[in-house]
Short mmCIF file of C-alpha atoms in Angstrom, two decimals:
data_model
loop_
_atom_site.label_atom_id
_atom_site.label_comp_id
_atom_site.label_asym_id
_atom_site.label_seq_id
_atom_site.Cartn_x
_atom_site.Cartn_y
_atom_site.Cartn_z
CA UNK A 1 -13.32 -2.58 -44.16
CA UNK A 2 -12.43 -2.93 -40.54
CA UNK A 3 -9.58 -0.75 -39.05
CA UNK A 4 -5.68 -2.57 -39.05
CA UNK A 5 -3.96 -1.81 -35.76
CA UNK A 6 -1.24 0.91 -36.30
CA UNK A 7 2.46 -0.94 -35.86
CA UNK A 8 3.89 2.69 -34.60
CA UNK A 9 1.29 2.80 -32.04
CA UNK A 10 1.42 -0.41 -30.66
CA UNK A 11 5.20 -0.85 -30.23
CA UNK A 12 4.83 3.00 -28.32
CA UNK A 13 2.51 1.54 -26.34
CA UNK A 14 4.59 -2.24 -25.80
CA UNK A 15 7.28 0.32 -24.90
CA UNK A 16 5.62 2.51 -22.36
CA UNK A 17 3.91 -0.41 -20.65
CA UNK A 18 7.68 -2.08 -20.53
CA UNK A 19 9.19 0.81 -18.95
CA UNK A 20 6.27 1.11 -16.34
CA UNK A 21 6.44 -2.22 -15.15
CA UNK A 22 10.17 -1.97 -14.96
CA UNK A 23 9.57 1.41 -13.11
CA UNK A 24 6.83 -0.32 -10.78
CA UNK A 25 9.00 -3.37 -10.08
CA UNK A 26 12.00 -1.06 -9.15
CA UNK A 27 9.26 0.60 -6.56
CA UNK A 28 8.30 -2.22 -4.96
CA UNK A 29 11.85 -4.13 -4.84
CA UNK A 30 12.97 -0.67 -2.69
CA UNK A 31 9.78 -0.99 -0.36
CA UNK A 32 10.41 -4.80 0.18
CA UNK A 33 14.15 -3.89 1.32
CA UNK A 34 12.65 -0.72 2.80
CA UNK A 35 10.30 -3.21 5.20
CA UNK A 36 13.21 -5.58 5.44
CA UNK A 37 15.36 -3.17 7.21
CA UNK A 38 12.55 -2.04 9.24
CA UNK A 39 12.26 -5.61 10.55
CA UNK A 40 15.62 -5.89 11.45
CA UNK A 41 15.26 -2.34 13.32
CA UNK A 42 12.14 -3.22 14.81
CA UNK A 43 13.24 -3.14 18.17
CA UNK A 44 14.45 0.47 18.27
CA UNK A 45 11.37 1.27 15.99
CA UNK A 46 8.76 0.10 17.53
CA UNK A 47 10.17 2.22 20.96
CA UNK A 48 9.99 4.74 18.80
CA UNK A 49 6.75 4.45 17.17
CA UNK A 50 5.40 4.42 21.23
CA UNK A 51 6.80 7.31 22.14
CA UNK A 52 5.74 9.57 18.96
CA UNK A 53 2.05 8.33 19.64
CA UNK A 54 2.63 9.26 23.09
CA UNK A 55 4.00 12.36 22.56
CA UNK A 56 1.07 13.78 20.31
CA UNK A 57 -0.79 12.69 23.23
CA UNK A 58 0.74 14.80 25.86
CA UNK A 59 2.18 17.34 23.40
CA UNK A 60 -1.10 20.17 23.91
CA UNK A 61 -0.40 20.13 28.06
CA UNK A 62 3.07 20.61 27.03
CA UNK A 63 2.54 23.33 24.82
CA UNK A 64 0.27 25.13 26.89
CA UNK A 65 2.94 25.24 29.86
CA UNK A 66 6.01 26.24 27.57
CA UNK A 67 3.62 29.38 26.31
CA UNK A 68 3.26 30.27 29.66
CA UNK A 69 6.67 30.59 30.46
CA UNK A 70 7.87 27.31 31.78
CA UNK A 71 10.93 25.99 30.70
CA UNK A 72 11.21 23.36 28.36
CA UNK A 73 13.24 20.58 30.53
CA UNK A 74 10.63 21.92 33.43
CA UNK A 75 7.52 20.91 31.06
CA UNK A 76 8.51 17.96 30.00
CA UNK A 77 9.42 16.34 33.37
CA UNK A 78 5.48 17.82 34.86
CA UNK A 79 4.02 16.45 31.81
CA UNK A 80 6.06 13.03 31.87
CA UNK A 81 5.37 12.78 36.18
CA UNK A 82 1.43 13.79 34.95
CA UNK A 83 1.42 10.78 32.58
CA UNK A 84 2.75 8.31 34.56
CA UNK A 85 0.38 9.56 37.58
CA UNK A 86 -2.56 9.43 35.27
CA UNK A 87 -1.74 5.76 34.49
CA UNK A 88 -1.09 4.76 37.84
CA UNK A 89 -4.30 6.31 38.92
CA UNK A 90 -5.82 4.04 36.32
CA UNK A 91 -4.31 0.99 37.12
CA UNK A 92 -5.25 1.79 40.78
CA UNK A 93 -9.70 2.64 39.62
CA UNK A 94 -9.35 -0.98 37.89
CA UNK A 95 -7.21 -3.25 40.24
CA UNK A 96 -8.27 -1.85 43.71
CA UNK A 97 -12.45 -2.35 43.19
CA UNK A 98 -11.56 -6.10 41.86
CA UNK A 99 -9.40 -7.17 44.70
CA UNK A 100 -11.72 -5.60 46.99
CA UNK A 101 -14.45 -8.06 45.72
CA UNK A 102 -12.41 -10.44 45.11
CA UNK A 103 -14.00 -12.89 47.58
CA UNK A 104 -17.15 -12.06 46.21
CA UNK A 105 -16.18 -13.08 42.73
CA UNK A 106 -14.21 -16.21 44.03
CA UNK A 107 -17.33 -17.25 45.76
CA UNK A 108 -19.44 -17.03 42.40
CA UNK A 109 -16.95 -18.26 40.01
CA UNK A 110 -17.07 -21.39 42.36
CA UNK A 111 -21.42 -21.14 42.40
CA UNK A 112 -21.20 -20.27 38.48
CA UNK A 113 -18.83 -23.99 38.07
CA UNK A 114 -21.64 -26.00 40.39
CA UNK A 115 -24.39 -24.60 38.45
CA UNK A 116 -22.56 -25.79 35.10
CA UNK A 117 -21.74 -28.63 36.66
CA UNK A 118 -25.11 -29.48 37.58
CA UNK A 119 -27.18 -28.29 34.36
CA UNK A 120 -24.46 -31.18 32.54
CA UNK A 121 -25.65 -33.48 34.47
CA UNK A 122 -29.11 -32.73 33.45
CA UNK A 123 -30.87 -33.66 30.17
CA UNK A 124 -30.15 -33.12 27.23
CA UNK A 125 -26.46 -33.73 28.28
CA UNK A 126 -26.46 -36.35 31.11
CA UNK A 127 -22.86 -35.81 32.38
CA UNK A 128 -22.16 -37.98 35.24
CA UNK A 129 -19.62 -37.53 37.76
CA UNK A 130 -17.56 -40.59 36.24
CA UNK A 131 -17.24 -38.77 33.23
CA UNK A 132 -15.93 -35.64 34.58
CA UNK A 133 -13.64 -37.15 36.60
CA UNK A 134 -12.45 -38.89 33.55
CA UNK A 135 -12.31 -36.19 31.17
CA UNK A 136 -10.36 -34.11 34.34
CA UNK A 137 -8.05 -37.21 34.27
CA UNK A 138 -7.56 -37.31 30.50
CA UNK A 139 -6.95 -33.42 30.81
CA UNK A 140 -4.39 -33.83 33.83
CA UNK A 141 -2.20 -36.88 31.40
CA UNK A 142 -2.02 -34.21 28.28
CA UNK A 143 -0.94 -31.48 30.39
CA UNK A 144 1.65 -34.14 31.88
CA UNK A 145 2.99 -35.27 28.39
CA UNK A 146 2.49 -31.50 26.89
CA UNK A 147 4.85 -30.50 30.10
CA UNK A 148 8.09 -29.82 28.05
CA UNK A 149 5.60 -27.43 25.78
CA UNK A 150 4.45 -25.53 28.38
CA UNK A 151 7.92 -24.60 29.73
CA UNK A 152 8.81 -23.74 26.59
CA UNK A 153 5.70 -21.23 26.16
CA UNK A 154 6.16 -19.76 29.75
CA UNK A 155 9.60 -18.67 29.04
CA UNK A 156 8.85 -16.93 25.81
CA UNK A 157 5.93 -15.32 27.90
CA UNK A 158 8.31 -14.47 30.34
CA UNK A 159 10.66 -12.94 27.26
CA UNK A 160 7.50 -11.26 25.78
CA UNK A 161 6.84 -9.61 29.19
CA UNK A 162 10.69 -8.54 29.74
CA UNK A 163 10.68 -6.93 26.12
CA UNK A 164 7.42 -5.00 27.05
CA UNK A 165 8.80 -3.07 29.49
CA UNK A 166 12.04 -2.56 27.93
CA UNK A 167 10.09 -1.03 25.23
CA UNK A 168 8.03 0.88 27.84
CA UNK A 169 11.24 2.03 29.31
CA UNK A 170 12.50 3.66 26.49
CA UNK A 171 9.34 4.65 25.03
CA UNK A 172 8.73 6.94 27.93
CA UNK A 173 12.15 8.34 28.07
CA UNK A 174 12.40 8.91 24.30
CA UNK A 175 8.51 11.00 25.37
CA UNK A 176 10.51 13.05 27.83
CA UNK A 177 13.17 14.18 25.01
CA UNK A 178 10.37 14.71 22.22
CA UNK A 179 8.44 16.81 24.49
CA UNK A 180 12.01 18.91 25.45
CA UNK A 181 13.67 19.13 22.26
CA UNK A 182 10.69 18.39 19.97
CA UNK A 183 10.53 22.06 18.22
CA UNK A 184 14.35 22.46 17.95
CA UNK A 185 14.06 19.20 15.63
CA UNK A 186 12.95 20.96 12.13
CA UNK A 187 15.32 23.72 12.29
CA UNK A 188 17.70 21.38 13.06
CA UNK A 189 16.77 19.17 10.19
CA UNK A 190 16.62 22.51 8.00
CA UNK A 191 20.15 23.15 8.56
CA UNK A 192 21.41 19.28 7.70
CA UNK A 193 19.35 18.69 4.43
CA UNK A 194 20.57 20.41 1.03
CA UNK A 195 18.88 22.25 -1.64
CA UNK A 196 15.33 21.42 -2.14
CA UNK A 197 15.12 18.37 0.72
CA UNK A 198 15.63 21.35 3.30
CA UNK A 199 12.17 22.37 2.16
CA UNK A 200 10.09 19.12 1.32
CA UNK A 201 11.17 16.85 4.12
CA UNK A 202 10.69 19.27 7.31
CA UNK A 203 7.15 20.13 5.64
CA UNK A 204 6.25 16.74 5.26
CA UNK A 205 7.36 15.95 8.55
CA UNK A 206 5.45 19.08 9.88
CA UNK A 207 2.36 17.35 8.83
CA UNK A 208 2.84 13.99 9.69
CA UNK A 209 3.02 15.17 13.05
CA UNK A 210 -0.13 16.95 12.65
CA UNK A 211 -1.81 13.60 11.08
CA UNK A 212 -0.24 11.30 14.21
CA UNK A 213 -2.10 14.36 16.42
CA UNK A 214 -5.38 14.16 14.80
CA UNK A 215 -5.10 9.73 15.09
CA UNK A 216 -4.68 9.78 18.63
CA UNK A 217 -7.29 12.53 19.46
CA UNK A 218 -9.68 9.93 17.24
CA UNK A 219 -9.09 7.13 19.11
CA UNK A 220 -9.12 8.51 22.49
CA UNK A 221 -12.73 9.76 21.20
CA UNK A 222 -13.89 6.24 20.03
CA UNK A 223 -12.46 4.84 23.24
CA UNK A 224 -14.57 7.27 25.23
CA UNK A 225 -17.43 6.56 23.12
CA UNK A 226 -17.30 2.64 24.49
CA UNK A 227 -16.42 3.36 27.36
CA UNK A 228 -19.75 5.58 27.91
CA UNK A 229 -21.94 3.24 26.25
CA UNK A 230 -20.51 0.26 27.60
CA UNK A 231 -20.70 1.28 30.85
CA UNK A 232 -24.31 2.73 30.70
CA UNK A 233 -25.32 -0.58 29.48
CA UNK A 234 -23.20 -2.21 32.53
CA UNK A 235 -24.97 -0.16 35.42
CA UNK A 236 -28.51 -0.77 33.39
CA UNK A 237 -28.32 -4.41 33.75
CA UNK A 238 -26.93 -3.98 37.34
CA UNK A 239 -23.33 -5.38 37.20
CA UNK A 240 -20.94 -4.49 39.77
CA UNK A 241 -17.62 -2.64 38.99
CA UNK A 242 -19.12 -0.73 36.48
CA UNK A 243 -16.42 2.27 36.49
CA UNK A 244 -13.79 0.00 36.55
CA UNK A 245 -14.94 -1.81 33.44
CA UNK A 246 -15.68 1.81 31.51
CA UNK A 247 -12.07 2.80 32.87
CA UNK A 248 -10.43 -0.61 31.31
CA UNK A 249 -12.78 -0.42 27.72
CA UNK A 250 -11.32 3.08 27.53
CA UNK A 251 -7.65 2.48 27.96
CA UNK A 252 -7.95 -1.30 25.89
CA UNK A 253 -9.45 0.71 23.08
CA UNK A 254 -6.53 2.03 21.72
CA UNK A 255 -4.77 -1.88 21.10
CA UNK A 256 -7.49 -2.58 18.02
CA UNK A 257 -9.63 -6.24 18.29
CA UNK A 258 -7.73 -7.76 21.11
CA UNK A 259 -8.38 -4.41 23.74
CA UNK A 260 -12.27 -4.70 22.96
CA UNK A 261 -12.11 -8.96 23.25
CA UNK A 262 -10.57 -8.37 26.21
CA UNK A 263 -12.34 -5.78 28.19
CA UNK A 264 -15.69 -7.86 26.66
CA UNK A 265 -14.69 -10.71 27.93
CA UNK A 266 -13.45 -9.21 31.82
CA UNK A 267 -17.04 -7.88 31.35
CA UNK A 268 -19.02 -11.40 30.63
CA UNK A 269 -16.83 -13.18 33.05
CA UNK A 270 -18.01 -10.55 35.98
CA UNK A 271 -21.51 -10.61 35.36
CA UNK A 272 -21.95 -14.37 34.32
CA UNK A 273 -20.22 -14.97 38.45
CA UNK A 274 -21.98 -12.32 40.08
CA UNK A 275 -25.63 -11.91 38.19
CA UNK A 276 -26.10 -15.21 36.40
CA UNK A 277 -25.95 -16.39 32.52
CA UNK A 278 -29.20 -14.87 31.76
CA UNK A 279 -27.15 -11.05 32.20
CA UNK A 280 -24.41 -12.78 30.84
CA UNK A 281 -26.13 -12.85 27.53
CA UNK A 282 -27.57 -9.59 27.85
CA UNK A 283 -23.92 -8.08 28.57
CA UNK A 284 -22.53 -10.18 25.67
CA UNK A 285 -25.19 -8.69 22.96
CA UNK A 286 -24.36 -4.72 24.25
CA UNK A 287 -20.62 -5.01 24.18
CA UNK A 288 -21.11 -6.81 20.41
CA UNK A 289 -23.55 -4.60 19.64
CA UNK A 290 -21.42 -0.78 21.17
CA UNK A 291 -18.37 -2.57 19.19
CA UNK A 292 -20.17 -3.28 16.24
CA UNK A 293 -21.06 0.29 16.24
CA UNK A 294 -17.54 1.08 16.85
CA UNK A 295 -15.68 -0.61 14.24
CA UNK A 296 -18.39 0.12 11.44
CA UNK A 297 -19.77 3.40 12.20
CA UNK A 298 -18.12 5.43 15.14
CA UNK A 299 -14.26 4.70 14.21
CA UNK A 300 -14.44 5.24 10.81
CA UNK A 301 -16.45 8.65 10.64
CA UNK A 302 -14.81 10.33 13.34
CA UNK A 303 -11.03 8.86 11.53
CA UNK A 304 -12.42 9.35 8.01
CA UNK A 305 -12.99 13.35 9.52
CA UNK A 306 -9.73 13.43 10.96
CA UNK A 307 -7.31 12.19 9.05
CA UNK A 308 -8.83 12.93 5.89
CA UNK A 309 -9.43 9.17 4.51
CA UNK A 310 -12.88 7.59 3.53
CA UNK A 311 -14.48 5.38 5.79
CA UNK A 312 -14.12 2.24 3.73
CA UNK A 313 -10.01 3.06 3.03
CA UNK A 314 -9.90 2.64 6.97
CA UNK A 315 -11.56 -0.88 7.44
CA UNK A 316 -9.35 -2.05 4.26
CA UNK A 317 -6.28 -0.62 5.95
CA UNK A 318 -7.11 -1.84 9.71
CA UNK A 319 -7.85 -5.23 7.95
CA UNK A 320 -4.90 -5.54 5.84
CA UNK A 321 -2.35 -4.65 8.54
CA UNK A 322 -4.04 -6.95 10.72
CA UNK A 323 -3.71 -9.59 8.64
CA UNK A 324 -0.05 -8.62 7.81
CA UNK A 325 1.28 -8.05 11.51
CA UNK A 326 -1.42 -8.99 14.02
CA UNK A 327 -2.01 -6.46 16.23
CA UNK A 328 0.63 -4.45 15.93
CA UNK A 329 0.00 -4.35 12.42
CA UNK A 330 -4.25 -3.76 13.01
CA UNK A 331 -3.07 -0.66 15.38
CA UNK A 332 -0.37 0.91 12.99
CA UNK A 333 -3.08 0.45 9.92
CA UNK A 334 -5.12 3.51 10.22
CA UNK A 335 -2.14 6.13 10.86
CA UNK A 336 0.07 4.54 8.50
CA UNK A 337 -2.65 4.89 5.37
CA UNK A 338 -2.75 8.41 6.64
CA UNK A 339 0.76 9.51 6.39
CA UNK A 340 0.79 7.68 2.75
CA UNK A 341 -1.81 9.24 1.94
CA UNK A 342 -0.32 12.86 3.83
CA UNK A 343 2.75 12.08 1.86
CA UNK A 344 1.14 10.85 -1.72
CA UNK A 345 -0.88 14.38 -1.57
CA UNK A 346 2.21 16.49 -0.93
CA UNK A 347 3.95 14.51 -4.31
CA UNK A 348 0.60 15.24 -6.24
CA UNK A 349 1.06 19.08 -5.02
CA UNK A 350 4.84 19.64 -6.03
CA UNK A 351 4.19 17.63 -9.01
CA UNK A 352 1.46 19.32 -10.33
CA UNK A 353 1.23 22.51 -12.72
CA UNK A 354 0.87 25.98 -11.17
CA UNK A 355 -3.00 26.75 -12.68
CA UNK A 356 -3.04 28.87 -15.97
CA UNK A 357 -4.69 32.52 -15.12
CA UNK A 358 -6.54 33.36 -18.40
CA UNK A 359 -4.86 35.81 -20.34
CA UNK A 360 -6.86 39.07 -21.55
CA UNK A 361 -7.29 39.48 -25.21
CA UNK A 362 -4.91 42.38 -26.38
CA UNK A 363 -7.83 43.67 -28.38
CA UNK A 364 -10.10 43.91 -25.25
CA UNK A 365 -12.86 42.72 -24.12
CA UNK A 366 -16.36 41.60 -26.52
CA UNK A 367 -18.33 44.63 -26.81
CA UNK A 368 -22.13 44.00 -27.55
CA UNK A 369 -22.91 44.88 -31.38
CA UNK A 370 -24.34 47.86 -31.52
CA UNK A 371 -28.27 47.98 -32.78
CA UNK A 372 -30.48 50.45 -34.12
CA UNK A 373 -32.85 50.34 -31.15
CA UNK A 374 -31.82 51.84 -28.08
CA UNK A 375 -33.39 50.53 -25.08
CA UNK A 376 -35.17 53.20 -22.75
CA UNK A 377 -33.86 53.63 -19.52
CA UNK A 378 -36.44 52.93 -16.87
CA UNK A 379 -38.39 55.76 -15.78
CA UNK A 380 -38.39 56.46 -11.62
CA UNK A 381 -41.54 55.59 -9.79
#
């Protein structure tokens, strides 16, 4: 006779699985007004966000002067001056070699468009002149009825551009005050929170700190990684600014998919006008092959040893946020999964049982029964 559900069990069980879902839907209606409110914030936030990445990035020169006696304000204007030096300096490797060549590459973007030219003209594609100027014409009338569009787009460039460097602004002065008054902030917080939240929320910022550290130290590596191999492959096939390209694949590295399109394409474009389409292609296949390598293999170890998240939790997180929030959203992935996960492990550690020590029987321990035959000790040699 086959086994009758129990009616006890199964309206325990309708009732738990009730409760959970209205549990889980309570969760997730506070993180959709969480998010809301972050969207309205965004633009003090996102300031914000800049400057704590920067500030784990300049925090160890910091350190290392205030434990030998400088004074805080002192430290954090040398490192702040030494950061915007350092960027200068790298603007200054990229831009000065390009407009020092930049007749050079005038001249062979203007060869490279006469040898296009030409090979159209050729078989299998038979362009003529005529039909050049005609699709130039037909280009010329869009761009003439699209005109209203494209004013539109330049000032919301224009906006984009003017928000940057607000946000640049700020960022670096909100650096400046992390990197003066950054170790005051936990005591500080200590003293504000009551009972319990005094100890959790310092602790858990304490290591969200250390998991921002360990994300930018990671993607400084990766971004040295490219740049190396990148620019080995650069000077191999013989293309000229080769530094300047390594310096630019470093420093794009740290904006996920649109730094390494970017710096790949700045690449192609040089060596397709100064060494032909044949090392065109050969540049295109290293940069898709070093970035292959970086997004499968080099990011995720060195991130997955970092920040203490499996490789495959990192491509699903760099994915998802890109897909959510574009770039922003692909660069925020990786260190946001972290501190979840930072934060989920701390919950799973107060949450969790202190371990049972085995108690010792009160009679004592086992002896061994005792037998009649004694074994004989073993004689010396």
């Amino acid at each position: 006779m086959p086994a009758t559900l129990s009616t006890t069990k199964t309206r325990a069980a309708l009732r738990t699985s009730a409760r959970i879902s209205a549990e889980m839907l309570l969760v997730l209606l506070m993180s959709a007004v969480a998010l809301w409110v972050l969207g309205r914030m965004w633009s003090v936030v996102w300031p914000l966000v800049v400057a704590l990445l920067l500030t784990t990035l300049t925090w160890p020169i910091t350190r290392f002067l205030r434990r030998h006696g400088w004074p805080p304000a002192l430290a954090a204007s040398a490192v702040t001056v030494l950061f915007l030096l350092v960027a200068a300096g790298i603007v200054v490797l990229i831009v000065v070699p390009v407009v020092a060549q930049s007749g050079e590459l005038a001249t062979g973007v203007v060869d490279g468009i006469k040898q296009v030219r030409a090979w159209a003209a050729g078989p299998p594609l038979n362009i003529g002149n005529e039909q050049v100027t005609s699709a130039l014409d037909a280009m010329i009338a869009r761009i003439q009825d699209s005109i209203g569009g494209i004013v539109t787009a330049t000032v919301t460039g224009v906006g984009v551009v003017a928000n940057g460097l607000i946000t640049t602004v700020l960022a670096l002065f909100l650096m400046f005050f992390f990197l003066k008054d950054g170790p005051r902030f936990l005591p500080w917080l200590t003293r504000q929170l009551p009972g319990r939240l005094a100890v959790d929320v310092p602790t858990v910022a304490a290591r969200g700190w250390d998991t921002l550290g360990a994300f930018v130290r990671s993607q400084a590596f990766v971004g040295l990684l490219d740049a190396v191999f990148i620019g080995l492959g650069l000077w191999i096939v013989g293309v000229p600014l080769v530094f300047p390209l390594a310096v630019l694949t470093f420093v794009t590295a740290f904006v996920p998919i649109v730094g390494a399109l970017f710096a790949g394409l700045v690449a192609v474009l040089i060596t397709l006008v100064s060494n032909g389409p044949t090392d065109a292609l050969i540049v295109l296949a290293i940069i898709v092959a070093v970035q292959q390598l970086e997004g499968n293999v080099f990011q995720p170890m060195v991130q997955s040893h970092g920040l203490g998240l499996h490789a495959g939790v990192i491509l699903l997180a760099v994915t998802l946020g890109a897909s959510l929030a574009g770039i922003v959203g692909s660069l925020l992935a990786v260190p946001v999964a972290a501190l979840i996960a930072m934060v989920w492990n701390y919950l799973r550690e107060q949450l969790s049982d202190p371990p049972r020590e085995p108690q010792a029987d009160a009679a004592g321990p086992p002896q061994k029964p005792e037998t009649d035959t004694a074994v004989p000790a073993k004689e010396p040699t």
